[in-house]
CSV table of C-alpha atoms in Angstrom, one decimal:
chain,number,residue,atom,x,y,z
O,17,UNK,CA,-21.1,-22.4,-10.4
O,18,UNK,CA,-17.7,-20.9,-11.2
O,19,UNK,CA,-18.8,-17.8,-9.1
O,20,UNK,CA,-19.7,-19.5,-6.3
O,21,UNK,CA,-16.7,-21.4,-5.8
O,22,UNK,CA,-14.7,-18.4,-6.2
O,23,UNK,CA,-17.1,-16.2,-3.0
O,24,UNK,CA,-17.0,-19.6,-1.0
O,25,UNK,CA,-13.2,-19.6,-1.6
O,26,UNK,CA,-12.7,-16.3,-0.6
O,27,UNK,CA,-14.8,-16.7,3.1
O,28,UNK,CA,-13.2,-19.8,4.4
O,29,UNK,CA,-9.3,-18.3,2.6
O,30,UNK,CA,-10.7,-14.9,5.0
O,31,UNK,CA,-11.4,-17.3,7.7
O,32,UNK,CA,-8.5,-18.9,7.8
O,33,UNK,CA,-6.6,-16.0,7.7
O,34,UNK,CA,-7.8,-14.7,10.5
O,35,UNK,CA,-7.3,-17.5,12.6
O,36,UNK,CA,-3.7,-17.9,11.9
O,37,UNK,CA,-3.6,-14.2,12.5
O,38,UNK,CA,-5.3,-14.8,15.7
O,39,UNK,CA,-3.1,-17.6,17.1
O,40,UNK,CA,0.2,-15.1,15.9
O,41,UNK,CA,-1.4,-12.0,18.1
O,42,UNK,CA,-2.1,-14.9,20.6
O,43,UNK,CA,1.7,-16.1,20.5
O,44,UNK,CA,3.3,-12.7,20.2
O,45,UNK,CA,1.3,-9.9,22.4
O,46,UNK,CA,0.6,-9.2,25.4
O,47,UNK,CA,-2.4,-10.8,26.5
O,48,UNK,CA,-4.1,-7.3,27.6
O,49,UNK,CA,-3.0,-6.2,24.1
O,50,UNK,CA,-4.6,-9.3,22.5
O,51,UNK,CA,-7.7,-9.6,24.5
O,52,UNK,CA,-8.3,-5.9,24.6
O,53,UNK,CA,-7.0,-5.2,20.6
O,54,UNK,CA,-6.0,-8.1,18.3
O,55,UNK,CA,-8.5,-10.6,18.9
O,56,UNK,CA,-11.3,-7.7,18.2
O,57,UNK,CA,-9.8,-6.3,14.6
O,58,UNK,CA,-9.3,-10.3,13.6
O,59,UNK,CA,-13.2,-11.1,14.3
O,60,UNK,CA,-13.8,-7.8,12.4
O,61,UNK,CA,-12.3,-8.9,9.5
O,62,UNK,CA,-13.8,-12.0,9.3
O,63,UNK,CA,-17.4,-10.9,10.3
O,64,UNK,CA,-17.7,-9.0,6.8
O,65,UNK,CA,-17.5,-11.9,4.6
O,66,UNK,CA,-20.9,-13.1,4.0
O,67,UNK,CA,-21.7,-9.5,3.1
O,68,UNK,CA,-18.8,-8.6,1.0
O,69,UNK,CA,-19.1,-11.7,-0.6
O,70,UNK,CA,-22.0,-10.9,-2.6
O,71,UNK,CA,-24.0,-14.3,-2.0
O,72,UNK,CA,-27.5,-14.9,-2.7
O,73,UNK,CA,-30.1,-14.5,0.2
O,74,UNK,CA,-29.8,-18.2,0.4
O,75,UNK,CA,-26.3,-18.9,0.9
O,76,UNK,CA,-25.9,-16.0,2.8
O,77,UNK,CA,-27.9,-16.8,6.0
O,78,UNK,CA,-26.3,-20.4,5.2
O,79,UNK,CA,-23.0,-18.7,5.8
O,80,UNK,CA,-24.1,-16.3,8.7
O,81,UNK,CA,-25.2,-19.8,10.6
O,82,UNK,CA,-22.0,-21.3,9.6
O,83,UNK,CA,-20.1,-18.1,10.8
O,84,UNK,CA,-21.5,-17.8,14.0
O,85,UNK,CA,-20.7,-21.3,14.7
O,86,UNK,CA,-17.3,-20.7,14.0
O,87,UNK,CA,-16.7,-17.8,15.5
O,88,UNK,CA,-18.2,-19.2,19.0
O,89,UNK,CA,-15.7,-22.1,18.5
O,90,UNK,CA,-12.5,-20.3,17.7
O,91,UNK,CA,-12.2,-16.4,18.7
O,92,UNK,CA,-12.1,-16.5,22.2
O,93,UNK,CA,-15.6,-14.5,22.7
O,94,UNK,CA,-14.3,-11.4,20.8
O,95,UNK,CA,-17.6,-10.1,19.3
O,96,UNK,CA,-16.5,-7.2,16.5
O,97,UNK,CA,-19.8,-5.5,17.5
O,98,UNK,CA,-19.7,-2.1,19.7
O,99,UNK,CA,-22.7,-2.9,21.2
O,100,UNK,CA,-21.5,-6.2,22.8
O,101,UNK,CA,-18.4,-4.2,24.1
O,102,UNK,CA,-20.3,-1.4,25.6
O,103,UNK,CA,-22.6,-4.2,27.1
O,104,UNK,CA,-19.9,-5.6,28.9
O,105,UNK,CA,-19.2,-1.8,30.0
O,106,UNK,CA,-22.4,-1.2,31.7
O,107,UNK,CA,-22.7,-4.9,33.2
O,108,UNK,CA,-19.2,-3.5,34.8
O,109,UNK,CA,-17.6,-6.3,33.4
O,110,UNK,CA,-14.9,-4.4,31.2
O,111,UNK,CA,-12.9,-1.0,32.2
O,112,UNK,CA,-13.0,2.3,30.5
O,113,UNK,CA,-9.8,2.0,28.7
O,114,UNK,CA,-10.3,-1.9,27.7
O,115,UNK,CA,-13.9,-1.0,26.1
O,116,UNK,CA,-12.0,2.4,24.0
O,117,UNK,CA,-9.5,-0.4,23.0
O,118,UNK,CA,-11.7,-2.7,21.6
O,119,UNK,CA,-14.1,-0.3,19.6
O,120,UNK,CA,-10.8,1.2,18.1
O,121,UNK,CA,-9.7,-2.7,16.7
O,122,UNK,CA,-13.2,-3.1,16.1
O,123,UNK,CA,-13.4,0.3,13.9
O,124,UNK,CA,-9.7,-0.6,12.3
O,125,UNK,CA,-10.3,-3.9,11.7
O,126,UNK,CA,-13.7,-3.4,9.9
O,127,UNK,CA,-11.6,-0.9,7.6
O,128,UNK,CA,-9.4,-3.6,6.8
O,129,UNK,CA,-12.0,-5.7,6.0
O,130,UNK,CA,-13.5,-3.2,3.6
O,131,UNK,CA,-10.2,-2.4,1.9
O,132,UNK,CA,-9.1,-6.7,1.5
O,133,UNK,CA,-12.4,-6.8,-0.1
O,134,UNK,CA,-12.1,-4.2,-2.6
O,135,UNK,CA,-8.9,-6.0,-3.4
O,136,UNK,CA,-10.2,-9.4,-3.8
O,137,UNK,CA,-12.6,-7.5,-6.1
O,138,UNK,CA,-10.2,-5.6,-8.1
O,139,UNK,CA,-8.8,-9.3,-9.1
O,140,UNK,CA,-12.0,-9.4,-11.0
O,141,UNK,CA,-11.5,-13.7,-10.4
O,142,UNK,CA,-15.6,-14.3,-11.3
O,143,UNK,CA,-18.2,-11.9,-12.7
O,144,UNK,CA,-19.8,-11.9,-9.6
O,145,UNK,CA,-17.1,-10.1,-8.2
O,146,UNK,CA,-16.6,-8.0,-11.2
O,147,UNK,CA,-20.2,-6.6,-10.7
O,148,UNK,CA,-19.7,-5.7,-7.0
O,149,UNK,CA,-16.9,-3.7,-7.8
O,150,UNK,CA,-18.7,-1.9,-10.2
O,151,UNK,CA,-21.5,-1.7,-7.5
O,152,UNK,CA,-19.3,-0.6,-5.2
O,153,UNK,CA,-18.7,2.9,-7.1
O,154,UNK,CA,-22.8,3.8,-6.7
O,155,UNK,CA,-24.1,1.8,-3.7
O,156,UNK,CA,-27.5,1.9,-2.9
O,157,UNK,CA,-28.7,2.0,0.7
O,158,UNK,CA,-29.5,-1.0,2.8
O,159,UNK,CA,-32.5,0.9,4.5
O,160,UNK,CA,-35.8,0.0,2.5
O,161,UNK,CA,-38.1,1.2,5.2
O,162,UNK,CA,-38.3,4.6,7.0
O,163,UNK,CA,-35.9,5.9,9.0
O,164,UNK,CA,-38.1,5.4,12.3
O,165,UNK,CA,-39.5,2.2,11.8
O,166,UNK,CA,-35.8,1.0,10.3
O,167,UNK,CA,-34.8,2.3,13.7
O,168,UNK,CA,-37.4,0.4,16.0
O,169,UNK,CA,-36.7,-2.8,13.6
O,170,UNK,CA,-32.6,-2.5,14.6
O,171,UNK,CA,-33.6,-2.0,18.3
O,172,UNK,CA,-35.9,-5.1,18.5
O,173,UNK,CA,-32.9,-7.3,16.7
O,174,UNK,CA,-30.8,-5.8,19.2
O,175,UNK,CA,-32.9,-6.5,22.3
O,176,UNK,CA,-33.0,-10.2,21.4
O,177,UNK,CA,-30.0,-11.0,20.2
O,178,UNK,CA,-27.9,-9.1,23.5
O,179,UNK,CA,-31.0,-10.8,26.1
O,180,UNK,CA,-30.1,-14.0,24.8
O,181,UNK,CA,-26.3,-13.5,25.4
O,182,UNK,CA,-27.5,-12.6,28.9
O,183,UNK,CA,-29.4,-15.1,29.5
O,184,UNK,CA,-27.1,-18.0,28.2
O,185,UNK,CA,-23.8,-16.2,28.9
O,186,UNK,CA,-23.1,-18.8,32.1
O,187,UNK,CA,-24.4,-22.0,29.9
O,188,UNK,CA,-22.6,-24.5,28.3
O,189,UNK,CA,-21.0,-23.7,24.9
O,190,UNK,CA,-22.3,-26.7,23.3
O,191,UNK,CA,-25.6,-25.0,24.1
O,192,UNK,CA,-25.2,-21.4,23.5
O,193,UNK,CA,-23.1,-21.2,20.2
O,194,UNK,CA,-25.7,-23.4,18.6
O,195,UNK,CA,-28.7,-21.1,19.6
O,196,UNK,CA,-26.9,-17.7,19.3
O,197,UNK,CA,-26.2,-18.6,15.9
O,198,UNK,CA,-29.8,-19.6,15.1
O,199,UNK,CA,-31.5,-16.6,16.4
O,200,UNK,CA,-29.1,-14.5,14.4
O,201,UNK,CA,-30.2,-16.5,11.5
O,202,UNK,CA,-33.5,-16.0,12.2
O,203,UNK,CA,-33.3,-12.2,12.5
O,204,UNK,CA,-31.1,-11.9,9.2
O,205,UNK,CA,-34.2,-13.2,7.5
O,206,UNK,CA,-37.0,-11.6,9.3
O,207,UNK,CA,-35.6,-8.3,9.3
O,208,UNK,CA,-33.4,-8.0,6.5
O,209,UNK,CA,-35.7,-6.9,3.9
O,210,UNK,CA,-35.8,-3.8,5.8
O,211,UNK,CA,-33.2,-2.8,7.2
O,212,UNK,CA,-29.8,-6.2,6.3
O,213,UNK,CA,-30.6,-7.1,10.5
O,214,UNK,CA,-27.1,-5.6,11.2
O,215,UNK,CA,-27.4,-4.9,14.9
O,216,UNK,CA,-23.7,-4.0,14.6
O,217,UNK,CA,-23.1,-0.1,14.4
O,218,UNK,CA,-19.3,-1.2,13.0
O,219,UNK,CA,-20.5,-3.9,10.2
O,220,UNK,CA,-23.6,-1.3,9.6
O,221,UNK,CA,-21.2,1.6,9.3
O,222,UNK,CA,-18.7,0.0,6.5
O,223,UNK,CA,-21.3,-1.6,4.7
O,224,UNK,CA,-24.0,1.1,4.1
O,225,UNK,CA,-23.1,4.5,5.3
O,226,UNK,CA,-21.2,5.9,2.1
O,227,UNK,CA,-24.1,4.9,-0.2
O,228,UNK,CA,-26.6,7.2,-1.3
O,229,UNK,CA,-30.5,6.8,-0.7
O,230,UNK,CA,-30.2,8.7,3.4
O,231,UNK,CA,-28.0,11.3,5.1
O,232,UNK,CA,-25.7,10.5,7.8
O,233,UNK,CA,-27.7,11.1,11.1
O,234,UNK,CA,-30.7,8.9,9.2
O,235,UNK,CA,-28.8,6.0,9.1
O,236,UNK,CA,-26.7,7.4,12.2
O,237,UNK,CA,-30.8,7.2,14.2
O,238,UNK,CA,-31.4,3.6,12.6
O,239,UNK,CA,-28.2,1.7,12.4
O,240,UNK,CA,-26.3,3.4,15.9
O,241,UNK,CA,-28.9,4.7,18.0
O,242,UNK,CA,-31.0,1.3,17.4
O,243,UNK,CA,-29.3,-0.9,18.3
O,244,UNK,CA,-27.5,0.8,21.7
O,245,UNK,CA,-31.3,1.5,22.6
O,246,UNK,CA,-32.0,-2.2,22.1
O,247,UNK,CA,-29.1,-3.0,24.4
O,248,UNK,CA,-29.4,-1.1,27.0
O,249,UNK,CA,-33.3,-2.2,27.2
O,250,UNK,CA,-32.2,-5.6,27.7
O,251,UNK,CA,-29.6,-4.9,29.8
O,252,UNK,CA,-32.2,-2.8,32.1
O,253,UNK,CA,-34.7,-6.1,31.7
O,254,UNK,CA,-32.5,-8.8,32.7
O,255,UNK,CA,-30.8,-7.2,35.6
O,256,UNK,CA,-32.8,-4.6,36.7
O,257,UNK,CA,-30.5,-1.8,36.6
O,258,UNK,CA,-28.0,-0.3,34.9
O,259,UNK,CA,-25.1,-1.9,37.4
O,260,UNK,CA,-21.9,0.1,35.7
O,261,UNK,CA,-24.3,3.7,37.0
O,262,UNK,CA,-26.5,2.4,39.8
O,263,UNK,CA,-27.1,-0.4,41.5
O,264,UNK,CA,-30.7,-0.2,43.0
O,265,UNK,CA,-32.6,-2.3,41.2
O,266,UNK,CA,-35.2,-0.5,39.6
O,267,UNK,CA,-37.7,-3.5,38.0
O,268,UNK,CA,-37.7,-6.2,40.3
O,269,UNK,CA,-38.0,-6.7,44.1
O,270,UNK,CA,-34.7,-7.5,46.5
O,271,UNK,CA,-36.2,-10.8,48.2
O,272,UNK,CA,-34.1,-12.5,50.9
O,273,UNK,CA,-33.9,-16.1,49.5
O,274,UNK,CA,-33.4,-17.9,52.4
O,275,UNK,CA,-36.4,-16.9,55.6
O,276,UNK,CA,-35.2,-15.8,59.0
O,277,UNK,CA,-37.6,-17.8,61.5
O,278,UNK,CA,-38.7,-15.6,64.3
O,279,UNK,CA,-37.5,-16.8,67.6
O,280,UNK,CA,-39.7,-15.7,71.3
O,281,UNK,CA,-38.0,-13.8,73.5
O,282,UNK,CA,-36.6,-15.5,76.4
O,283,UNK,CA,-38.2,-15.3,80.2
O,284,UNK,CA,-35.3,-13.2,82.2
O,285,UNK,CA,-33.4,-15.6,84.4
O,286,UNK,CA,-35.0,-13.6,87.7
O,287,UNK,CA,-38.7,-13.9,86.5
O,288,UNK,CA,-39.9,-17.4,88.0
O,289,UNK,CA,-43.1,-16.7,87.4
O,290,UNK,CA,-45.6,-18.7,85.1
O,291,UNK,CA,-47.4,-16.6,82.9
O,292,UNK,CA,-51.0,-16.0,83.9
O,293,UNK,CA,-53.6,-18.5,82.8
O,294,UNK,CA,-55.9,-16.6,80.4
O,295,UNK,CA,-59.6,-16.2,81.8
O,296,UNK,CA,-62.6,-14.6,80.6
O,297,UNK,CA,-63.8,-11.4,80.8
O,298,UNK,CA,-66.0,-11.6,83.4
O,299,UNK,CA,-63.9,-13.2,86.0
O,300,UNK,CA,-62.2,-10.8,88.6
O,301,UNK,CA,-59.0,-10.3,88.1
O,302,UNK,CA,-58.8,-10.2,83.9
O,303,UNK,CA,-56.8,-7.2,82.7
O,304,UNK,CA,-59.4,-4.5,81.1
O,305,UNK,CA,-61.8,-5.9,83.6
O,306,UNK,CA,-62.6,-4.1,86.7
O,307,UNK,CA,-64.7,-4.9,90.0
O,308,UNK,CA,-66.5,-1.7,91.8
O,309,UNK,CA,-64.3,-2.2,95.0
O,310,UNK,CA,-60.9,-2.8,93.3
O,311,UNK,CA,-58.4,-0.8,94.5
């Protein structure tokens, strides 16, 4: 129980650093140097605490809920994930240089996360965090399945976790916080038997590339290439096209919503005429029809 007190201290003490840090950035910078940098590393650091915290599976999708929540109600829709970044680049909703900016804080602040949790380890304040910093030395992989099927299970998490961020991005918060936390809950558990469920190429990368088990470009193909395959199929799927490269839609059909009615031509204001009554075939005078002395 000791332990558990200790790893639950440790993630709400990392939350809460991270929101005063956030509200200081806030305060101090720029806002282009806040929304485009700060606000980025700070959801970084946070968003490696269930892992580093060495919680049972239990407790740790409790958390992940819990953190998801949070983060939806505090960080001012940073995201810490590349994917979500490079999202908003092809949607054409973020520039070049603001997308390079916030996969840099993303990459830093994923660093610091790593090195404050070797710290907090090195304290040694439980046994549970004794034995993850012996673990730490000798890592084993986080891939349990092979390389292509790890990278098809990344994609799939992928596709539904950024096609429900397209689909609810316009709702209500009170609505979409709630439901993007629970389908990321609901991955974690389906999925992360095989392969953690990171769907995050900077949490994936800090977590499980230095251990042994797989060589770089494996869990490069399952834990980079998966995921920005998943995105960009869910990006194609829910708009149609790619709208940062093209913007013919490619899936779906342009339909004017609203029908022009189709309006008669009117008579010329020198034709006083009526129009000729319509007649029969066989009656003289019908157009196609002909009498033997008509001129």
């Amino acid at each position: 129980m000791a332990g558990l007190n200790v790893s639950l201290s440790f993630f709400f003490a990392t939350f809460a650093l991270c929101e005063a840090a956030r509200r200081a950035s806030k305060a101090l910078l720029p806002m282009g140097a806040y929304e485009g940098f700060a606000r980025e590393a700070m959801r970084a650091l946070l968003v490696l605490g269930p892992w580093a915290g060495g919680f049972g599976p239990d407790l740790l999708l409790t958390l992940l809920f819990l953190l998801f929540l949070a983060h939806g109600a505090t960080l001012d829709g940073a995201s810490a994930n590349p994917t979500v970044s490079l999202q908003e680049f092809l949607m054409a909703e973020a520039s070049l240089l603001g997308t390079l900016l916030k996969l840099a804080a993303q990459g830093l602040g994923v660093q610091a996360a790593c090195t404050l949790t070797r710290l907090c380890w090195a304290w040694e304040l439980s046994d549970l965090h004794l034995l993850q910093s012996l673990m730490a030395q000798s890592c084993s992989s986080t891939l349990r399945t092979s390389v292509p099927h790890g990278a098809l299970v990344e994609a799939a998490c992928a596709f539904c976790f950024h096609l429900t961020l397209l689909r609810l991005q316009h709702g209500p918060p009170a609505h979409r916080v709630p439901a993007v936390a629970l389908l990321v809950t609901v991955t974690a558990y389906a999925a992360g038997p095989l392969t953690s469920a990171f769907f995050n190429p900077a949490l994936a990368a800090s977590v499980t590339f230095g251990c042994s088990g797989h060589t770089l470009l494996e869990y490069t193909q399952v834990y980079w290439l998966g995921p920005l395959a998943g995105m960009v199929l869910a990006v194609l799927l829910h708009q149609g096209c790619l709208p940062r490269l093209f913007q013919r839609n490619l899936l779906y059909s342009q339909k004017n919503k609203y029908r022009v009615p189709r309006v008669k031509p009117a008579p010329a204001s020198g034709d006083t005429q009526t129009p000729a009554k319509a007649c029969s075939g066989r009656e003289p005078g019908c157009s196609g029809v002909r009498g033997p002395h008509s001129s």
